[in-house]
Amino acid sequence: MLHSLSLNGTWQARWYDSERGGRCLFSSQKTVDPVRYIPAEVPGEIHLDVWKAGWIDDPYVGTNCLAARWVEECFWSYRREFNVPRDAVRDGTRAWLNFEGLDYFAVIELNGKEIARHENAFYPCRVEVTGRLQPGLNLLVVHLEGGLYGASDKPASGYTPDRFNHREKITKRHWLRKPQCQFGWDWSTRLINVGIFKPVTLEWSADVARVDQLVPLATVSDDLQRGELKVRWFVEGLRPDETEATLLVEIPEAGVQHEAVVKIASGLNPVETIVTVAQPRLWWPVGHGDAHRYRVRVSIKIGASVVGQREFQTGFRHVVINEEKHPESGRYCILEINHRKIFAKGGNFIPADMIFARIDRNRYETLIDRALEANFNLLRVWGGGLYESDDFYELCDERGILVWQEFIFACSKYPLTDESFFNNVKREAVYNIRRLAPHPSLVVWCGNNEMEQGAWDWGYDKGVVHPDHGFFHITLPRLTAQEDGTRPYRPSSPFSPDGKNPNADECGDQHPWLVMLSDPDFRKYRDMISRLPNEGGVLGSTALPTMLACLPAEQRHVQSFAWQVHDNSVDSWQEPGPSDQLFRYWLKVEPRELSIEAFTYWAGLLQAEGLREYCENFRRRMFSSASAIFWMFNDCWPATRSWTIVDYYLRRTPSFHPVRRAMAPVHVAIVREKGQVAVFGINDTGEDFHGELRHGIFTLEGAYLRDETVVVELKANASTRLVSYPESEWRERLRTMPFAMLSNGGKLVARSRMFEPLFHEMAWPSASVEVVLRDGRVVFSSRTFAWNVCLDLDGEKRLADNLFDVYPGIEYSIPWADSQPPRVLYTGNQLPELMRQHPGSALPPGEPW
């Protein structure tokens, strides 16, 4: 068996630069000057250690991130002594040091001698140290820097768009195999991580072999009646001669006990066997069935000796992307699991912290709980962040959350014609394909984020021309097929087949960024026919306590210096900034005059309305459009303006509940098309829904101009046009709106309504919302239409609803456990007063960036 000694815990670390020391001065010193060292936790990251030591202040608040930038500009040396057990240095024993994560350029020294260098944060550094250990005390030193110096002699010009050239000339991130968002993105500050951010172990073995990555690959036959589990185990033969071994596989639930004789060759090689499961219970995404997994035990024996044993869970499911011809134009792009069309609902997942060592299972679990609360069934792991930890994928497996997984390349060109860089990246890809392929939740591999679109539309065909095209169109498809082969691969996102523009609406997946980046009018979502939209969004506020945490007391006003540091940089991409323009365009209000609390509500309202339009448009087109995946789900640091519905502190932003309602399994949407006002019923479930639809037109003041109730049927897993009436009946649109309410047995299931004018053009009446407690529920009523009733801006308590409407004369209730009723903080009906107090010019949108 493989023995191990954990080297995690408290190490010692010191900084240096070209003036104040260098690694050659203290690599092998037995004694050191303690004043120059601070305790450093492994696994960990150096910003956390210098923060704990009092050298920097909390980099997440105020402008402290700027004051902490010296940390990433230094070299850092980690050191620790450890005692080696005597059996680790006996004759015939092999030994290794295993560093699961080093960030970034690393020089590793053992007992004063260099033993390895490493420059990739995405796969481990494993170093054989047989013959280099000494009995008793040993000294291990790891020198690190974040990448700025190691890439300093590499070319930068021609790899990124001109707009980013200044940043990329400094950081040269395209040469650095670490999370690309460390170097700054619109939603994150620059904070370049440095450290030993995953566990370190000393391992040794006197056996004939050592087990490495286990890659179980589960598939199911086309008729779904036969499951097949290919157990592929990478085993390092530690002897020059080939050795015969027995590979055992047990699946107790399926009654499987299987043995296979395998040959273990010298070096690292796979051994394989295949077992079958008759009529397997299938793994389904949430909302479509159980995310069933089988528990599997595997072991390898050589004679009577167990060389390795593991236990894991796996799920059987059939995955394809349906790209058949569309009857109107282009092709479908539908994710199908077990031959069932799945409408993908969700958001883009970015690293859950800007200091990646802080991300733990509890944080992942809370985020996935929030995703389920918001009625998601898919998370897109975006290509500028991380291959997430095993905890993330295990939780997605367990909860039935689908994963679209991108390789970590984004918004640049990468020097993949450089042979050394190519080989480094290839090793990274192979390692992570093997690590992640066993997870049933992972249903799509994708080569990169937006690089294909950059080659078509952003000038990536100038300067260094297409240095990476072959990697995404030849190398990665080969690797995913060879190392996995159980799920589809796409070279980029967005991507279109048939040689069309990558962002073409009528085929492939889309990033519909016309709205927000080029145009603040989110009514234009209503006409989008995107086949698989998986990135597009609207900026809004984070939760109020998060907003305040960003800002020192003396800077708690919109566009203060601290505000700008924490603001999304999109607002600086053009003049006037599109984020502030959203306020002026829709509300005719000057956002810079608002209090932080008022800004939080109104920015949240705008984001909520925009994301509702996004979700409802694509959902009602189900399956002509096959997803409503927006940018983005979560934050990596506190922001004053964000794309997210869950902020850095895991609070629900004001737009959370409107998105949750728009993603509900059964929902209604109102549209205008071909001279009609139509109501669509959307049913994600596997059963037909029967109920009553009340629909019509009301005035904001409370009169019902059209009011009809009909019995309806919503077909399973489909969008159904339920009713329609001539658009000519909808008159006086500044003071009226169509509405729809879907019920079952008198219980409200879903509601929707539709605006036509801009919000500042509407004839808003005042709203007096009555709030009473009744039988464990809180009941809201209003004589007039009450728009976006806000009960909470903190986002910490799990409410049944927030930012909801109260239709005139119709009660709306939610469960309420407290003894006191909630207080209404805001309604959108206060807009006329806000316009009088803080008038803004309704400027036209700026030019597209």
mmCIF file with all atom_site columns, C-alpha atoms in Angstrom, residues 696-814:
data_model
loop_
_atom_site.group_PDB
_atom_site.id
_atom_site.type_symbol
_atom_site.label_atom_id
_atom_site.label_alt_id
_atom_site.label_comp_id
_atom_site.label_asym_id
_atom_site.label_entity_id
_atom_site.label_seq_id
_atom_site.pdbx_PDB_ins_code
_atom_site.Cartn_x
_atom_site.Cartn_y
_atom_site.Cartn_z
_atom_site.occupancy
_atom_site.B_iso_or_equiv
_atom_site.pdbx_formal_charge
_atom_site.auth_seq_id
_atom_site.auth_comp_id
_atom_site.auth_asym_id
_atom_site.auth_atom_id
_atom_site.pdbx_PDB_model_num
ATOM 1   C CA . GLY A 1 696 ? -56.834 40.211 -19.214 1.00 0.00 ? 696 GLY A CA 1
ATOM 2   C CA . ILE A 1 697 ? -55.925 43.894 -18.899 1.00 0.00 ? 697 ILE A CA 1
ATOM 3   C CA . PHE A 1 698 ? -56.088 46.130 -15.844 1.00 0.00 ? 698 PHE A CA 1
ATOM 4   C CA . THR A 1 699 ? -55.391 49.790 -15.266 1.00 0.00 ? 699 THR A CA 1
ATOM 5   C CA . LEU A 1 700 ? -52.714 50.798 -12.813 1.00 0.00 ? 700 LEU A CA 1
ATOM 6   C CA . GLU A 1 701 ? -55.448 52.559 -10.833 1.00 0.00 ? 701 GLU A CA 1
ATOM 7   C CA . GLY A 1 702 ? -57.307 49.289 -10.353 1.00 0.00 ? 702 GLY A CA 1
ATOM 8   C CA . ALA A 1 703 ? -59.996 48.826 -13.043 1.00 0.00 ? 703 ALA A CA 1
ATOM 9   C CA . TYR A 1 704 ? -60.186 45.548 -14.989 1.00 0.00 ? 704 TYR A CA 1
ATOM 10  C CA . LEU A 1 705 ? -60.834 46.328 -18.655 1.00 0.00 ? 705 LEU A CA 1
ATOM 11  C CA . ARG A 1 706 ? -60.635 42.706 -19.715 1.00 0.00 ? 706 ARG A CA 1
ATOM 12  C CA . ASP A 1 707 ? -60.955 39.848 -17.235 1.00 0.00 ? 707 ASP A CA 1
ATOM 13  C CA . GLU A 1 708 ? -61.485 36.255 -18.285 1.00 0.00 ? 708 GLU A CA 1
ATOM 14  C CA . THR A 1 709 ? -60.905 32.865 -16.665 1.00 0.00 ? 709 THR A CA 1
ATOM 15  C CA . VAL A 1 710 ? -60.446 29.745 -18.769 1.00 0.00 ? 710 VAL A CA 1
ATOM 16  C CA . VAL A 1 711 ? -59.534 26.143 -18.059 1.00 0.00 ? 711 VAL A CA 1
ATOM 17  C CA . VAL A 1 712 ? -56.108 25.317 -19.522 1.00 0.00 ? 712 VAL A CA 1
ATOM 18  C CA . GLU A 1 713 ? -53.766 22.400 -20.061 1.00 0.00 ? 713 GLU A CA 1
ATOM 19  C CA . LEU A 1 714 ? -50.006 22.851 -20.127 1.00 0.00 ? 714 LEU A CA 1
ATOM 20  C CA . LYS A 1 715 ? -48.371 19.921 -21.876 1.00 0.00 ? 715 LYS A CA 1
ATOM 21  C CA . ALA A 1 716 ? -45.475 18.243 -20.077 1.00 0.00 ? 716 ALA A CA 1
ATOM 22  C CA . ASN A 1 717 ? -41.989 19.545 -20.869 1.00 0.00 ? 717 ASN A CA 1
ATOM 23  C CA . ALA A 1 718 ? -43.339 22.104 -23.305 1.00 0.00 ? 718 ALA A CA 1
ATOM 24  C CA . SER A 1 719 ? -44.401 25.684 -23.816 1.00 0.00 ? 719 SER A CA 1
ATOM 25  C CA . THR A 1 720 ? -48.062 25.986 -24.804 1.00 0.00 ? 720 THR A CA 1
ATOM 26  C CA . ARG A 1 721 ? -49.826 28.993 -26.297 1.00 0.00 ? 721 ARG A CA 1
ATOM 27  C CA . LEU A 1 722 ? -52.863 29.172 -24.016 1.00 0.00 ? 722 LEU A CA 1
ATOM 28  C CA . VAL A 1 723 ? -54.921 32.187 -25.083 1.00 0.00 ? 723 VAL A CA 1
ATOM 29  C CA . SER A 1 724 ? -54.647 35.276 -27.245 1.00 0.00 ? 724 SER A CA 1
ATOM 30  C CA . TYR A 1 725 ? -56.638 38.364 -28.113 1.00 0.00 ? 725 TYR A CA 1
ATOM 31  C CA . PRO A 1 726 ? -56.200 41.269 -30.544 1.00 0.00 ? 726 PRO A CA 1
ATOM 32  C CA . GLU A 1 727 ? -53.478 43.690 -29.549 1.00 0.00 ? 727 GLU A CA 1
ATOM 33  C CA . SER A 1 728 ? -55.851 46.503 -30.471 1.00 0.00 ? 728 SER A CA 1
ATOM 34  C CA . GLU A 1 729 ? -57.720 45.814 -27.218 1.00 0.00 ? 729 GLU A CA 1
ATOM 35  C CA . TRP A 1 730 ? -54.664 46.975 -25.286 1.00 0.00 ? 730 TRP A CA 1
ATOM 36  C CA . ARG A 1 731 ? -55.083 50.734 -25.286 1.00 0.00 ? 731 ARG A CA 1
ATOM 37  C CA . GLU A 1 732 ? -53.764 53.585 -23.123 1.00 0.00 ? 732 GLU A CA 1
ATOM 38  C CA . ARG A 1 733 ? -50.543 51.692 -22.492 1.00 0.00 ? 733 ARG A CA 1
ATOM 39  C CA . LEU A 1 734 ? -49.109 54.342 -20.187 1.00 0.00 ? 734 LEU A CA 1
ATOM 40  C CA . ARG A 1 735 ? -51.704 53.334 -17.592 1.00 0.00 ? 735 ARG A CA 1
ATOM 41  C CA . THR A 1 736 ? -52.623 49.733 -18.416 1.00 0.00 ? 736 THR A CA 1
ATOM 42  C CA . MET A 1 737 ? -50.986 46.329 -18.673 1.00 0.00 ? 737 MET A CA 1
ATOM 43  C CA . PRO A 1 738 ? -51.932 42.782 -19.635 1.00 0.00 ? 738 PRO A CA 1
ATOM 44  C CA . PHE A 1 739 ? -51.781 40.227 -16.834 1.00 0.00 ? 739 PHE A CA 1
ATOM 45  C CA . ALA A 1 740 ? -52.026 36.458 -16.421 1.00 0.00 ? 740 ALA A CA 1
ATOM 46  C CA . MET A 1 741 ? -52.561 34.330 -13.302 1.00 0.00 ? 741 MET A CA 1
ATOM 47  C CA . LEU A 1 742 ? -52.297 30.547 -13.392 1.00 0.00 ? 742 LEU A CA 1
ATOM 48  C CA . SER A 1 743 ? -53.959 28.572 -10.589 1.00 0.00 ? 743 SER A CA 1
ATOM 49  C CA . ASN A 1 744 ? -54.728 25.010 -9.667  1.00 0.00 ? 744 ASN A CA 1
ATOM 50  C CA . GLY A 1 745 ? -57.672 24.291 -7.409  1.00 0.00 ? 745 GLY A CA 1
ATOM 51  C CA . GLY A 1 746 ? -57.791 27.907 -6.333  1.00 0.00 ? 746 GLY A CA 1
ATOM 52  C CA . LYS A 1 747 ? -54.085 27.992 -5.430  1.00 0.00 ? 747 LYS A CA 1
ATOM 53  C CA . LEU A 1 748 ? -51.936 30.497 -7.284  1.00 0.00 ? 748 LEU A CA 1
ATOM 54  C CA . VAL A 1 749 ? -49.101 28.816 -9.209  1.00 0.00 ? 749 VAL A CA 1
ATOM 55  C CA . ALA A 1 750 ? -47.625 31.576 -11.390 1.00 0.00 ? 750 ALA A CA 1
ATOM 56  C CA . ARG A 1 751 ? -48.248 35.153 -12.544 1.00 0.00 ? 751 ARG A CA 1
ATOM 57  C CA . SER A 1 752 ? -46.896 37.547 -15.099 1.00 0.00 ? 752 SER A CA 1
ATOM 58  C CA . ARG A 1 753 ? -47.625 40.959 -16.608 1.00 0.00 ? 753 ARG A CA 1
ATOM 59  C CA . MET A 1 754 ? -46.248 43.032 -19.431 1.00 0.00 ? 754 MET A CA 1
ATOM 60  C CA . PHE A 1 755 ? -45.036 46.607 -19.770 1.00 0.00 ? 755 PHE A CA 1
ATOM 61  C CA . GLU A 1 756 ? -44.833 48.461 -23.042 1.00 0.00 ? 756 GLU A CA 1
ATOM 62  C CA . PRO A 1 757 ? -43.594 52.036 -22.258 1.00 0.00 ? 757 PRO A CA 1
ATOM 63  C CA . LEU A 1 758 ? -40.417 52.917 -20.420 1.00 0.00 ? 758 LEU A CA 1
ATOM 64  C CA . PHE A 1 759 ? -40.957 52.957 -16.695 1.00 0.00 ? 759 PHE A CA 1
ATOM 65  C CA . HIS A 1 760 ? -40.599 56.712 -16.365 1.00 0.00 ? 760 HIS A CA 1
ATOM 66  C CA . GLU A 1 761 ? -43.349 57.149 -18.980 1.00 0.00 ? 761 GLU A CA 1
ATOM 67  C CA . MET A 1 762 ? -45.910 55.150 -16.997 1.00 0.00 ? 762 MET A CA 1
ATOM 68  C CA . ALA A 1 763 ? -48.697 56.956 -15.123 1.00 0.00 ? 763 ALA A CA 1
ATOM 69  C CA . TRP A 1 764 ? -47.882 55.482 -11.739 1.00 0.00 ? 764 TRP A CA 1
ATOM 70  C CA . PRO A 1 765 ? -50.538 55.886 -9.046  1.00 0.00 ? 765 PRO A CA 1
ATOM 71  C CA . SER A 1 766 ? -49.531 55.842 -5.413  1.00 0.00 ? 766 SER A CA 1
ATOM 72  C CA . ALA A 1 767 ? -49.773 52.444 -3.767  1.00 0.00 ? 767 ALA A CA 1
ATOM 73  C CA . SER A 1 768 ? -50.873 51.774 -0.228  1.00 0.00 ? 768 SER A CA 1
ATOM 74  C CA . VAL A 1 769 ? -50.146 48.131 0.457   1.00 0.00 ? 769 VAL A CA 1
ATOM 75  C CA . GLU A 1 770 ? -52.085 46.618 3.341   1.00 0.00 ? 770 GLU A CA 1
ATOM 76  C CA . VAL A 1 771 ? -50.224 43.873 5.227   1.00 0.00 ? 771 VAL A CA 1
ATOM 77  C CA . VAL A 1 772 ? -51.972 41.442 7.604   1.00 0.00 ? 772 VAL A CA 1
ATOM 78  C CA . LEU A 1 773 ? -51.122 38.095 9.201   1.00 0.00 ? 773 LEU A CA 1
ATOM 79  C CA . ARG A 1 774 ? -53.561 35.263 8.616   1.00 0.00 ? 774 ARG A CA 1
ATOM 80  C CA . ASP A 1 775 ? -53.170 31.555 9.417   1.00 0.00 ? 775 ASP A CA 1
ATOM 81  C CA . GLY A 1 776 ? -49.392 31.418 9.200   1.00 0.00 ? 776 GLY A CA 1
ATOM 82  C CA . ARG A 1 777 ? -49.227 33.590 6.096   1.00 0.00 ? 777 ARG A CA 1
ATOM 83  C CA . VAL A 1 778 ? -48.774 37.269 5.422   1.00 0.00 ? 778 VAL A CA 1
ATOM 84  C CA . VAL A 1 779 ? -51.372 38.710 3.083   1.00 0.00 ? 779 VAL A CA 1
ATOM 85  C CA . PHE A 1 780 ? -50.796 41.779 0.902   1.00 0.00 ? 780 PHE A CA 1
ATOM 86  C CA . SER A 1 781 ? -53.492 43.777 -0.808  1.00 0.00 ? 781 SER A CA 1
ATOM 87  C CA . SER A 1 782 ? -53.738 47.093 -2.640  1.00 0.00 ? 782 SER A CA 1
ATOM 88  C CA . ARG A 1 783 ? -56.478 49.010 -4.391  1.00 0.00 ? 783 ARG A CA 1
ATOM 89  C CA . THR A 1 784 ? -54.025 50.025 -7.108  1.00 0.00 ? 784 THR A CA 1
ATOM 90  C CA . PHE A 1 785 ? -51.327 47.994 -8.835  1.00 0.00 ? 785 PHE A CA 1
ATOM 91  C CA . ALA A 1 786 ? -48.288 47.813 -6.503  1.00 0.00 ? 786 ALA A CA 1
ATOM 92  C CA . TRP A 1 787 ? -45.085 47.243 -8.428  1.00 0.00 ? 787 TRP A CA 1
ATOM 93  C CA . ASN A 1 788 ? -42.034 45.384 -7.043  1.00 0.00 ? 788 ASN A CA 1
ATOM 94  C CA . VAL A 1 789 ? -43.001 45.396 -3.385  1.00 0.00 ? 789 VAL A CA 1
ATOM 95  C CA . CYS A 1 790 ? -39.776 45.152 -1.394  1.00 0.00 ? 790 CYS A CA 1
ATOM 96  C CA . LEU A 1 791 ? -39.697 43.551 2.057   1.00 0.00 ? 791 LEU A CA 1
ATOM 97  C CA . ASP A 1 792 ? -35.959 43.057 2.424   1.00 0.00 ? 792 ASP A CA 1
ATOM 98  C CA . LEU A 1 793 ? -32.680 44.366 1.018   1.00 0.00 ? 793 LEU A CA 1
ATOM 99  C CA . ASP A 1 794 ? -30.359 42.340 3.252   1.00 0.00 ? 794 ASP A CA 1
ATOM 100 C CA . GLY A 1 795 ? -30.755 39.065 1.363   1.00 0.00 ? 795 GLY A CA 1
ATOM 101 C CA . GLU A 1 796 ? -29.814 36.821 4.274   1.00 0.00 ? 796 GLU A CA 1
ATOM 102 C CA . LYS A 1 797 ? -33.131 35.397 5.412   1.00 0.00 ? 797 LYS A CA 1
ATOM 103 C CA . ARG A 1 798 ? -34.836 32.851 3.180   1.00 0.00 ? 798 ARG A CA 1
ATOM 104 C CA . LEU A 1 799 ? -38.115 34.551 2.322   1.00 0.00 ? 799 LEU A CA 1
ATOM 105 C CA . ALA A 1 800 ? -40.853 32.940 0.255   1.00 0.00 ? 800 ALA A CA 1
ATOM 106 C CA . ASP A 1 801 ? -40.846 35.980 -2.034  1.00 0.00 ? 801 ASP A CA 1
ATOM 107 C CA . ASN A 1 802 ? -39.574 39.527 -2.452  1.00 0.00 ? 802 ASN A CA 1
ATOM 108 C CA . LEU A 1 803 ? -39.817 42.257 -5.088  1.00 0.00 ? 803 LEU A CA 1
ATOM 109 C CA . PHE A 1 804 ? -43.244 40.985 -6.071  1.00 0.00 ? 804 PHE A CA 1
ATOM 110 C CA . ASP A 1 805 ? -46.318 42.739 -7.453  1.00 0.00 ? 805 ASP A CA 1
ATOM 111 C CA . VAL A 1 806 ? -49.717 43.097 -5.846  1.00 0.00 ? 806 VAL A CA 1
ATOM 112 C CA . TYR A 1 807 ? -52.433 43.187 -8.493  1.00 0.00 ? 807 TYR A CA 1
ATOM 113 C CA . PRO A 1 808 ? -55.256 45.643 -7.853  1.00 0.00 ? 808 PRO A CA 1
ATOM 114 C CA . GLY A 1 809 ? -57.948 44.230 -5.613  1.00 0.00 ? 809 GLY A CA 1
ATOM 115 C CA . ILE A 1 810 ? -56.382 40.721 -5.542  1.00 0.00 ? 810 ILE A CA 1
ATOM 116 C CA . GLU A 1 811 ? -54.729 39.435 -2.402  1.00 0.00 ? 811 GLU A CA 1
ATOM 117 C CA . TYR A 1 812 ? -51.245 37.956 -2.586  1.00 0.00 ? 812 TYR A CA 1
ATOM 118 C CA . SER A 1 813 ? -49.894 35.886 0.306   1.00 0.00 ? 813 SER A CA 1
ATOM 119 C CA . ILE A 1 814 ? -46.697 34.080 1.278   1.00 0.00 ? 814 ILE A CA 1
#
